[in-house]
Amino acid sequence: MARGGRAVSHTERAHAKLSPSSAKRWFECPGSIRLSEGIPNKSSVYADEGTAAHMLAERCLDAGFDADRFIGEFVDITAETAPTVIIQRKAHDRCFEVTDEMAEAVQVYLDFCRSFMADYDCQIEQRLDLTHLWPEQFGTGDFIAYHETNRELHVVDLKYGRGVAVDPEENPQGLSYASGAAKRYHNRGVDRVCVHIVQPRAQGGGVKTWETTVERLREFEAEFPSSPRTSLFPEAITCRHFSLPSVPTHSSSRSPDPLSTDVRKIRSPHT
């Protein structure tokens, strides 16, 4: 297995202002970008538990272990180096026990990722440059597999949550990561793109796959800027299902659709 580029530790990860992990929210509601400014990005125990599952998976993929090796031990999500991720005793509140349930869920992800390792160039926890979508944009791909002969790209995302099962089809986060991963291999070529979401604990979850095309990635890349551009305006406090406040003109008093109108032509009534 190859580790192309630089892996990103969970503790050093920063989050882009337009985080791909919350892309579905701000695609649906561009105004949420402005409304969330200044609000501290606090983690929850559920998010921390998900981070622990990701760190366990990364440790296992790196070292060739199965997840049940660590049952009864703890994942320290503040660990700075791989050897210190798994510890024998709970040292503080941000340590999570590797339970049977966590090990079983992570193993589903490990088995799926390992199905690519013999024949593909594989990358684990890789920072992806997404500046072709929006300035200073980036993300971290959980697992990426590329086959040069087949010109085939797979992007795998682990979801540990037990809530609503996430659908990979037309998923903005998956498309963002696929776009960034395809950019890494543009010199070698990509014809087939698959986005996989592994969510073992969700009802109706497991492994879900959506196959798309490079042409669809190009369309997505062209569509991407509409939401962040719309969010730059004070009117962008409503969701895409609603209209912006009316801007009276001589010809019409209809409100422009924030996703179909060039926002550079929108003028605030307050300016």
PDB file of C-alpha atoms in Angstrom:
ATOM      1  CA  MET A   1       0.000   0.000   0.000  1.00  0.00           C
ATOM      2  CA  ALA A   2       1.237   3.459  -0.853  1.00  0.00           C
ATOM      3  CA  ARG A   3       0.651   6.553   1.170  1.00  0.00           C
ATOM      4  CA  GLY A   4       0.763   9.328  -1.406  1.00  0.00           C
ATOM      5  CA  GLY A   5       1.202  12.854  -0.086  1.00  0.00           C
ATOM      6  CA  ARG A   6       1.031  13.758   3.560  1.00  0.00           C
ATOM      7  CA  ALA A   7      -1.354  12.114   5.996  1.00  0.00           C
ATOM      8  CA  VAL A   8      -3.209  14.402   8.375  1.00  0.00           C
ATOM      9  CA  SER A   9      -3.494  13.545  12.069  1.00  0.00           C
ATOM     10  CA  HIS A  10      -6.901  14.087  13.626  1.00  0.00           C
ATOM     11  CA  THR A  11      -5.487  16.346  16.303  1.00  0.00           C
ATOM     12  CA  GLU A  12      -3.864  18.731  13.830  1.00  0.00           C
ATOM     13  CA  ARG A  13      -6.805  18.895  11.474  1.00  0.00           C
ATOM     14  CA  ALA A  14      -8.157  22.353  10.814  1.00  0.00           C
ATOM     15  CA  HIS A  15     -11.543  22.869   9.256  1.00  0.00           C
ATOM     16  CA  ALA A  16     -12.172  24.976   6.203  1.00  0.00           C
ATOM     17  CA  LYS A  17     -14.763  27.708   6.639  1.00  0.00           C
ATOM     18  CA  LEU A  18     -16.841  25.852   4.044  1.00  0.00           C
ATOM     19  CA  SER A  19     -16.193  22.430   5.523  1.00  0.00           C
ATOM     20  CA  PRO A  20     -17.082  19.615   3.101  1.00  0.00           C
ATOM     21  CA  SER A  21     -18.432  17.640   6.059  1.00  0.00           C
ATOM     22  CA  SER A  22     -21.208  20.247   6.438  1.00  0.00           C
ATOM     23  CA  ALA A  23     -21.601  20.930   2.709  1.00  0.00           C
ATOM     24  CA  LYS A  24     -25.132  19.511   2.584  1.00  0.00           C
ATOM     25  CA  ARG A  25     -26.224  22.164   5.122  1.00  0.00           C
ATOM     26  CA  TRP A  26     -24.717  25.163   3.423  1.00  0.00           C
ATOM     27  CA  PHE A  27     -25.654  23.911  -0.053  1.00  0.00           C
ATOM     28  CA  GLU A  28     -29.271  23.836   1.122  1.00  0.00           C
ATOM     29  CA  CYS A  29     -28.955  27.026   3.153  1.00  0.00           C
ATOM     30  CA  PRO A  30     -26.171  29.370   1.981  1.00  0.00           C
ATOM     31  CA  GLY A  31     -27.121  31.868   4.685  1.00  0.00           C
ATOM     32  CA  SER A  32     -26.017  29.402   7.356  1.00  0.00           C
ATOM     33  CA  ILE A  33     -22.409  30.288   6.511  1.00  0.00           C
ATOM     34  CA  ARG A  34     -22.931  33.890   7.638  1.00  0.00           C
ATOM     35  CA  LEU A  35     -25.227  33.002  10.518  1.00  0.00           C
ATOM     36  CA  SER A  36     -22.656  30.626  12.017  1.00  0.00           C
ATOM     37  CA  GLU A  37     -19.798  33.147  11.937  1.00  0.00           C
ATOM     38  CA  GLY A  38     -18.393  33.802  15.386  1.00  0.00           C
ATOM     39  CA  ILE A  39     -20.059  30.755  16.920  1.00  0.00           C
ATOM     40  CA  PRO A  40     -17.439  28.482  18.531  1.00  0.00           C
ATOM     41  CA  ASN A  41     -17.075  25.151  16.753  1.00  0.00           C
ATOM     42  CA  LYS A  42     -17.526  22.957  19.807  1.00  0.00           C
ATOM     43  CA  SER A  43     -17.398  19.217  19.519  1.00  0.00           C
ATOM     44  CA  SER A  44     -19.952  16.877  21.085  1.00  0.00           C
ATOM     45  CA  VAL A  45     -19.409  13.541  22.763  1.00  0.00           C
ATOM     46  CA  TYR A  46     -20.895  11.888  19.675  1.00  0.00           C
ATOM     47  CA  ALA A  47     -18.509  13.699  17.349  1.00  0.00           C
ATOM     48  CA  ASP A  48     -15.597  12.794  19.628  1.00  0.00           C
ATOM     49  CA  GLU A  49     -16.690   9.161  19.617  1.00  0.00           C
ATOM     50  CA  GLY A  50     -16.719   9.292  15.808  1.00  0.00           C
ATOM     51  CA  THR A  51     -13.206  10.729  15.860  1.00  0.00           C
ATOM     52  CA  ALA A  52     -12.133   7.846  18.092  1.00  0.00           C
ATOM     53  CA  ALA A  53     -13.552   5.340  15.587  1.00  0.00           C
ATOM     54  CA  HIS A  54     -11.675   7.067  12.751  1.00  0.00           C
ATOM     55  CA  MET A  55      -8.425   7.029  14.723  1.00  0.00           C
ATOM     56  CA  LEU A  56      -8.858   3.354  15.556  1.00  0.00           C
ATOM     57  CA  ALA A  57      -9.471   2.618  11.869  1.00  0.00           C
ATOM     58  CA  GLU A  58      -6.415   4.594  10.805  1.00  0.00           C
ATOM     59  CA  ARG A  59      -4.223   2.813  13.352  1.00  0.00           C
ATOM     60  CA  CYS A  60      -5.465  -0.578  12.144  1.00  0.00           C
ATOM     61  CA  LEU A  61      -4.985   0.211   8.459  1.00  0.00           C
ATOM     62  CA  ASP A  62      -1.481   1.538   9.084  1.00  0.00           C
ATOM     63  CA  ALA A  63      -0.365  -1.399  11.213  1.00  0.00           C
ATOM     64  CA  GLY A  64      -2.332  -4.220   9.598  1.00  0.00           C
ATOM     65  CA  PHE A  65      -4.363  -5.000  12.717  1.00  0.00           C
ATOM     66  CA  ASP A  66      -8.002  -5.994  13.065  1.00  0.00           C
ATOM     67  CA  ALA A  67     -10.103  -3.770  15.302  1.00  0.00           C
ATOM     68  CA  ASP A  68     -10.900  -6.465  17.886  1.00  0.00           C
ATOM     69  CA  ARG A  69      -7.227  -6.501  18.877  1.00  0.00           C
ATOM     70  CA  PHE A  70      -7.927  -3.336  20.888  1.00  0.00           C
ATOM     71  CA  ILE A  71     -11.202  -4.245  22.612  1.00  0.00           C
ATOM     72  CA  GLY A  72     -11.089  -3.066  26.218  1.00  0.00           C
ATOM     73  CA  GLU A  73      -8.397  -0.487  25.507  1.00  0.00           C
ATOM     74  CA  PHE A  74      -8.933   3.219  24.905  1.00  0.00           C
ATOM     75  CA  VAL A  75      -8.496   5.645  22.018  1.00  0.00           C
ATOM     76  CA  ASP A  76      -7.028   8.983  23.071  1.00  0.00           C
ATOM     77  CA  ILE A  77      -8.351  11.466  20.516  1.00  0.00           C
ATOM     78  CA  THR A  78      -5.863  14.106  21.702  1.00  0.00           C
ATOM     79  CA  ALA A  79      -2.888  11.862  20.840  1.00  0.00           C
ATOM     80  CA  GLU A  80      -0.268  13.531  18.668  1.00  0.00           C
ATOM     81  CA  THR A  81       1.469  10.409  17.350  1.00  0.00           C
ATOM     82  CA  ALA A  82       0.221   7.021  16.147  1.00  0.00           C
ATOM     83  CA  PRO A  83       1.903   4.942  18.883  1.00  0.00           C
ATOM     84  CA  THR A  84       0.088   6.931  21.589  1.00  0.00           C
ATOM     85  CA  VAL A  85      -3.418   6.666  20.089  1.00  0.00           C
ATOM     86  CA  ILE A  86      -4.257   3.407  21.885  1.00  0.00           C
ATOM     87  CA  ILE A  87      -3.751   3.394  25.642  1.00  0.00           C
ATOM     88  CA  GLN A  88      -4.475   0.845  28.373  1.00  0.00           C
ATOM     89  CA  ARG A  89      -6.411   3.074  30.775  1.00  0.00           C
ATOM     90  CA  LYS A  90      -8.705   6.060  30.408  1.00  0.00           C
ATOM     91  CA  ALA A  91      -6.550   9.099  31.085  1.00  0.00           C
ATOM     92  CA  HIS A  92      -9.139  11.880  30.606  1.00  0.00           C
ATOM     93  CA  ASP A  93     -12.616  12.610  29.235  1.00  0.00           C
ATOM     94  CA  ARG A  94     -11.502  12.536  25.620  1.00  0.00           C
ATOM     95  CA  CYS A  95     -10.521   8.899  25.750  1.00  0.00           C
ATOM     96  CA  PHE A  96     -13.030   6.374  24.392  1.00  0.00           C
ATOM     97  CA  GLU A  97     -13.158   2.671  25.094  1.00  0.00           C
ATOM     98  CA  VAL A  98     -12.928   0.294  22.166  1.00  0.00           C
ATOM     99  CA  THR A  99     -16.105  -1.683  22.754  1.00  0.00           C
ATOM    100  CA  ASP A 100     -17.326  -4.730  20.872  1.00  0.00           C
ATOM    101  CA  GLU A 101     -19.689  -2.438  18.979  1.00  0.00           C
ATOM    102  CA  MET A 102     -16.953   0.009  17.950  1.00  0.00           C
ATOM    103  CA  ALA A 103     -14.630  -2.797  16.900  1.00  0.00           C
ATOM    104  CA  GLU A 104     -17.354  -4.488  14.854  1.00  0.00           C
ATOM    105  CA  ALA A 105     -18.311  -1.255  13.076  1.00  0.00           C
ATOM    106  CA  VAL A 106     -14.715  -0.262  12.343  1.00  0.00           C
ATOM    107  CA  GLN A 107     -13.968  -3.761  11.041  1.00  0.00           C
ATOM    108  CA  VAL A 108     -16.631  -3.333   8.350  1.00  0.00           C
ATOM    109  CA  TYR A 109     -14.733  -0.262   7.161  1.00  0.00           C
ATOM    110  CA  LEU A 110     -11.349  -2.008   7.409  1.00  0.00           C
ATOM    111  CA  ASP A 111     -12.503  -4.988   5.380  1.00  0.00           C
ATOM    112  CA  PHE A 112     -13.912  -2.754   2.671  1.00  0.00           C
ATOM    113  CA  CYS A 113     -10.773  -0.600   2.436  1.00  0.00           C
ATOM    114  CA  ARG A 114      -8.511  -3.653   2.418  1.00  0.00           C
ATOM    115  CA  SER A 115     -10.373  -5.034  -0.592  1.00  0.00           C
ATOM    116  CA  PHE A 116      -8.548  -2.367  -2.637  1.00  0.00           C
ATOM    117  CA  MET A 117      -5.076  -2.624  -1.154  1.00  0.00           C
ATOM    118  CA  ALA A 118      -3.612  -5.402  -3.290  1.00  0.00           C
ATOM    119  CA  ASP A 119      -4.165  -3.695  -6.633  1.00  0.00           C
ATOM    120  CA  TYR A 120      -4.697   0.000  -5.955  1.00  0.00           C
ATOM    121  CA  ASP A 121      -2.633   3.006  -4.923  1.00  0.00           C
ATOM    122  CA  CYS A 122      -4.238   3.678  -1.520  1.00  0.00           C
ATOM    123  CA  GLN A 123      -4.091   6.737   0.692  1.00  0.00           C
ATOM    124  CA  ILE A 124      -5.300   7.064   4.279  1.00  0.00           C
ATOM    125  CA  GLU A 125      -6.472  10.299   5.914  1.00  0.00           C
ATOM    126  CA  GLN A 126      -5.144  12.541   3.157  1.00  0.00           C
ATOM    127  CA  ARG A 127      -5.548  16.303   3.055  1.00  0.00           C
ATOM    128  CA  LEU A 128      -7.191  17.232  -0.245  1.00  0.00           C
ATOM    129  CA  ASP A 129      -6.609  20.525  -1.979  1.00  0.00           C
ATOM    130  CA  LEU A 130     -10.035  21.927  -2.919  1.00  0.00           C
ATOM    131  CA  THR A 131      -8.959  25.447  -3.845  1.00  0.00           C
ATOM    132  CA  HIS A 132     -10.230  24.833  -7.389  1.00  0.00           C
ATOM    133  CA  LEU A 133     -13.705  24.854  -5.800  1.00  0.00           C
ATOM    134  CA  TRP A 134     -13.271  27.891  -3.546  1.00  0.00           C
ATOM    135  CA  PRO A 135     -10.282  29.831  -2.157  1.00  0.00           C
ATOM    136  CA  GLU A 136      -8.653  28.249   0.917  1.00  0.00           C
ATOM    137  CA  GLN A 137     -10.953  25.238   0.630  1.00  0.00           C
ATOM    138  CA  PHE A 138      -9.672  21.813   1.693  1.00  0.00           C
ATOM    139  CA  GLY A 139     -10.814  18.554   3.196  1.00  0.00           C
ATOM    140  CA  THR A 140      -9.506  15.234   4.468  1.00  0.00           C
ATOM    141  CA  GLY A 141     -10.312  12.009   2.655  1.00  0.00           C
ATOM    142  CA  ASP A 142     -10.671   8.993   4.931  1.00  0.00           C
ATOM    143  CA  PHE A 143      -9.534   6.513   2.284  1.00  0.00           C
ATOM    144  CA  ILE A 144      -8.740   6.953  -1.409  1.00  0.00           C
ATOM    145  CA  ALA A 145      -7.937   4.175  -3.881  1.00  0.00           C
ATOM    146  CA  TYR A 146      -6.748   4.674  -7.460  1.00  0.00           C
ATOM    147  CA  HIS A 147      -6.139   2.096 -10.193  1.00  0.00           C
ATOM    148  CA  GLU A 148      -3.973   3.497 -12.977  1.00  0.00           C
ATOM    149  CA  THR A 149      -4.617   0.809 -15.585  1.00  0.00           C
ATOM    150  CA  ASN A 150      -8.377   0.977 -15.149  1.00  0.00           C
ATOM    151  CA  ARG A 151      -8.270   4.768 -14.582  1.00  0.00           C
ATOM    152  CA  GLU A 152     -10.565   4.155 -11.627  1.00  0.00           C
ATOM    153  CA  LEU A 153     -10.950   6.270  -8.477  1.00  0.00           C
ATOM    154  CA  HIS A 154     -12.680   5.270  -5.231  1.00  0.00           C
ATOM    155  CA  VAL A 155     -13.362   7.647  -2.346  1.00  0.00           C
ATOM    156  CA  VAL A 156     -14.411   5.998   0.928  1.00  0.00           C
ATOM    157  CA  ASP A 157     -15.931   7.898   3.851  1.00  0.00           C
ATOM    158  CA  LEU A 158     -16.460   6.336   7.285  1.00  0.00           C
ATOM    159  CA  LYS A 159     -19.558   7.467   9.168  1.00  0.00           C
ATOM    160  CA  TYR A 160     -19.777   6.148  12.727  1.00  0.00           C
ATOM    161  CA  GLY A 161     -23.123   7.728  13.615  1.00  0.00           C
ATOM    162  CA  ARG A 162     -26.151   5.534  14.241  1.00  0.00           C
ATOM    163  CA  GLY A 163     -28.666   8.177  13.101  1.00  0.00           C
ATOM    164  CA  VAL A 164     -29.923   8.757   9.585  1.00  0.00           C
ATOM    165  CA  ALA A 165     -28.110   6.679   6.976  1.00  0.00           C
ATOM    166  CA  VAL A 166     -26.182   8.970   4.624  1.00  0.00           C
ATOM    167  CA  ASP A 167     -26.760   8.474   0.903  1.00  0.00           C
ATOM    168  CA  PRO A 168     -23.639   8.826  -1.286  1.00  0.00           C
ATOM    169  CA  GLU A 169     -25.637   9.747  -4.399  1.00  0.00           C
ATOM    170  CA  GLU A 170     -25.121  13.428  -5.235  1.00  0.00           C
ATOM    171  CA  ASN A 171     -23.694  13.894  -1.751  1.00  0.00           C
ATOM    172  CA  PRO A 172     -21.882  17.284  -1.687  1.00  0.00           C
ATOM    173  CA  GLN A 173     -19.201  16.058   0.714  1.00  0.00           C
ATOM    174  CA  GLY A 174     -18.525  12.971  -1.382  1.00  0.00           C
ATOM    175  CA  LEU A 175     -18.455  15.003  -4.589  1.00  0.00           C
ATOM    176  CA  SER A 176     -16.061  17.511  -2.996  1.00  0.00           C
ATOM    177  CA  TYR A 177     -13.664  14.771  -1.919  1.00  0.00           C
ATOM    178  CA  ALA A 178     -13.961  12.978  -5.264  1.00  0.00           C
ATOM    179  CA  SER A 179     -13.171  16.252  -7.032  1.00  0.00           C
ATOM    180  CA  GLY A 180     -10.097  16.810  -4.848  1.00  0.00           C
ATOM    181  CA  ALA A 181      -8.938  13.213  -5.262  1.00  0.00           C
ATOM    182  CA  ALA A 182      -9.402  13.350  -9.040  1.00  0.00           C
ATOM    183  CA  LYS A 183      -7.268  16.481  -9.088  1.00  0.00           C
ATOM    184  CA  ARG A 184      -4.424  14.509  -7.474  1.00  0.00           C
ATOM    185  CA  TYR A 185      -4.460  12.019 -10.341  1.00  0.00           C
ATOM    186  CA  HIS A 186      -5.236  14.329 -13.242  1.00  0.00           C
ATOM    187  CA  ASN A 187      -1.887  13.568 -14.896  1.00  0.00           C
ATOM    188  CA  ARG A 188      -2.615   9.836 -14.928  1.00  0.00           C
ATOM    189  CA  GLY A 189      -6.277  10.116 -15.858  1.00  0.00           C
ATOM    190  CA  VAL A 190      -9.591   9.153 -14.287  1.00  0.00           C
ATOM    191  CA  ASP A 191     -12.551   7.656 -16.152  1.00  0.00           C
ATOM    192  CA  ARG A 192     -14.584   5.966 -13.422  1.00  0.00           C
ATOM    193  CA  VAL A 193     -15.411   7.537 -10.051  1.00  0.00           C
ATOM    194  CA  CYS A 194     -17.076   5.765  -7.106  1.00  0.00           C
ATOM    195  CA  VAL A 195     -18.119   7.371  -3.823  1.00  0.00           C
ATOM    196  CA  HIS A 196     -18.597   4.918  -0.950  1.00  0.00           C
ATOM    197  CA  ILE A 197     -20.090   5.659   2.460  1.00  0.00           C
ATOM    198  CA  VAL A 198     -19.475   3.073   5.180  1.00  0.00           C
ATOM    199  CA  GLN A 199     -21.952   3.600   8.035  1.00  0.00           C
ATOM    200  CA  PRO A 200     -22.301   0.257   9.819  1.00  0.00           C
ATOM    201  CA  ARG A 201     -24.326   1.395  12.844  1.00  0.00           C
ATOM    202  CA  ALA A 202     -27.102   3.220  10.996  1.00  0.00           C
ATOM    203  CA  GLN A 203     -30.353   1.485  10.153  1.00  0.00           C
ATOM    204  CA  GLY A 204     -30.179   0.734   6.451  1.00  0.00           C
ATOM    205  CA  GLY A 205     -26.498   1.660   6.525  1.00  0.00           C
ATOM    206  CA  GLY A 206     -23.584  -0.683   5.913  1.00  0.00           C
ATOM    207  CA  VAL A 207     -21.695   0.136   2.702  1.00  0.00           C
ATOM    208  CA  LYS A 208     -23.400   2.292   0.093  1.00  0.00           C
ATOM    209  CA  THR A 209     -21.850   3.049  -3.285  1.00  0.00           C
ATOM    210  CA  TRP A 210     -22.592   5.607  -5.967  1.00  0.00           C
ATOM    211  CA  GLU A 211     -20.794   5.507  -9.290  1.00  0.00           C
ATOM    212  CA  THR A 212     -20.489   8.758 -11.178  1.00  0.00           C
ATOM    213  CA  THR A 213     -18.450  10.262 -13.996  1.00  0.00           C
ATOM    214  CA  VAL A 214     -15.696  12.795 -14.418  1.00  0.00           C
ATOM    215  CA  GLU A 215     -18.205  14.861 -16.371  1.00  0.00           C
ATOM    216  CA  ARG A 216     -20.455  15.017 -13.297  1.00  0.00           C
ATOM    217  CA  LEU A 217     -17.479  16.130 -11.202  1.00  0.00           C
ATOM    218  CA  ARG A 218     -16.859  18.966 -13.662  1.00  0.00           C
ATOM    219  CA  GLU A 219     -20.512  20.004 -13.426  1.00  0.00           C
ATOM    220  CA  PHE A 220     -20.298  19.948  -9.630  1.00  0.00           C
ATOM    221  CA  GLU A 221     -17.135  22.043  -9.692  1.00  0.00           C
ATOM    222  CA  ALA A 222     -18.966  24.648 -11.797  1.00  0.00           C
ATOM    223  CA  GLU A 223     -21.996  24.568  -9.463  1.00  0.00           C
ATOM    224  CA  PHE A 224     -20.018  24.703  -6.218  1.00  0.00           C
ATOM    225  CA  PRO A 225     -19.345  28.473  -6.009  1.00  0.00           C
ATOM    226  CA  SER A 226     -23.035  29.444  -6.159  1.00  0.00           C
ATOM    227  CA  SER A 227     -23.681  28.788  -2.445  1.00  0.00           C
ATOM    228  CA  PRO A 228     -20.617  30.568  -0.992  1.00  0.00           C
ATOM    229  CA  ARG A 229     -21.111  33.481  -3.407  1.00  0.00           C
ATOM    230  CA  THR A 230     -24.728  33.824  -2.344  1.00  0.00           C
ATOM    231  CA  SER A 231     -23.705  33.727   1.329  1.00  0.00           C
ATOM    232  CA  LEU A 232     -21.668  36.935   0.930  1.00  0.00           C
ATOM    233  CA  PHE A 233     -24.844  39.007   0.827  1.00  0.00           C
ATOM    234  CA  PRO A 234     -26.918  40.075   3.875  1.00  0.00           C
ATOM    235  CA  GLU A 235     -30.047  38.701   2.191  1.00  0.00           C
ATOM    236  CA  ALA A 236     -28.599  35.199   2.321  1.00  0.00           C
ATOM    237  CA  ILE A 237     -30.179  34.291   5.640  1.00  0.00           C
ATOM    238  CA  THR A 238     -32.848  32.070   4.159  1.00  0.00           C
ATOM    239  CA  CYS A 239     -32.725  28.575   2.786  1.00  0.00           C
ATOM    240  CA  ARG A 240     -32.855  27.696  -0.883  1.00  0.00           C
ATOM    241  CA  HIS A 241     -36.504  26.696  -0.476  1.00  0.00           C
ATOM    242  CA  PHE A 242     -37.407  30.324   0.145  1.00  0.00           C
ATOM    243  CA  SER A 243     -36.919  33.560  -1.770  1.00  0.00           C
ATOM    244  CA  LEU A 244     -34.619  36.366  -0.772  1.00  0.00           C
ATOM    245  CA  PRO A 245     -36.275  39.586   0.497  1.00  0.00           C
ATOM    246  CA  SER A 246     -37.913  41.564  -2.282  1.00  0.00           C
ATOM    247  CA  VAL A 247     -35.751  44.058  -4.117  1.00  0.00           C
ATOM    248  CA  PRO A 248     -38.192  46.438  -5.856  1.00  0.00           C
ATOM    249  CA  THR A 249     -37.297  47.425  -9.404  1.00  0.00           C
ATOM    250  CA  HIS A 250     -39.127  49.302 -12.143  1.00  0.00           C
ATOM    251  CA  SER A 251     -39.793  46.082 -14.012  1.00  0.00           C
ATOM    252  CA  SER A 252     -40.513  43.560 -11.292  1.00  0.00           C
ATOM    253  CA  SER A 253     -40.805  43.122  -7.542  1.00  0.00           C
ATOM    254  CA  ARG A 254     -40.015  39.411  -7.604  1.00  0.00           C
ATOM    255  CA  SER A 255     -37.227  38.211  -5.361  1.00  0.00           C
ATOM    256  CA  PRO A 256     -34.261  36.634  -7.152  1.00  0.00           C
ATOM    257  CA  ASP A 257     -33.592  32.952  -6.669  1.00  0.00           C
ATOM    258  CA  PRO A 258     -30.247  32.811  -4.827  1.00  0.00           C
ATOM    259  CA  LEU A 259     -29.149  29.696  -6.691  1.00  0.00           C
ATOM    260  CA  SER A 260     -30.200  30.629 -10.224  1.00  0.00           C
ATOM    261  CA  THR A 261     -29.251  34.311 -10.233  1.00  0.00           C
ATOM    262  CA  ASP A 262     -25.751  35.710 -10.529  1.00  0.00           C
ATOM    263  CA  VAL A 263     -25.376  37.082  -7.005  1.00  0.00           C
ATOM    264  CA  ARG A 264     -22.988  39.758  -8.213  1.00  0.00           C
ATOM    265  CA  LYS A 265     -26.040  41.427  -9.772  1.00  0.00           C
ATOM    266  CA  ILE A 266     -28.035  41.400  -6.521  1.00  0.00           C
ATOM    267  CA  ARG A 267     -28.093  44.656  -4.606  1.00  0.00           C
ATOM    268  CA  SER A 268     -29.084  44.921  -0.991  1.00  0.00           C
ATOM    269  CA  PRO A 269     -31.942  47.365  -0.273  1.00  0.00           C
ATOM    270  CA  HIS A 270     -29.860  48.575   2.668  1.00  0.00           C
ATOM    271  CA  THR A 271     -26.933  49.824   0.557  1.00  0.00           C
TER     272      THR A 271
END
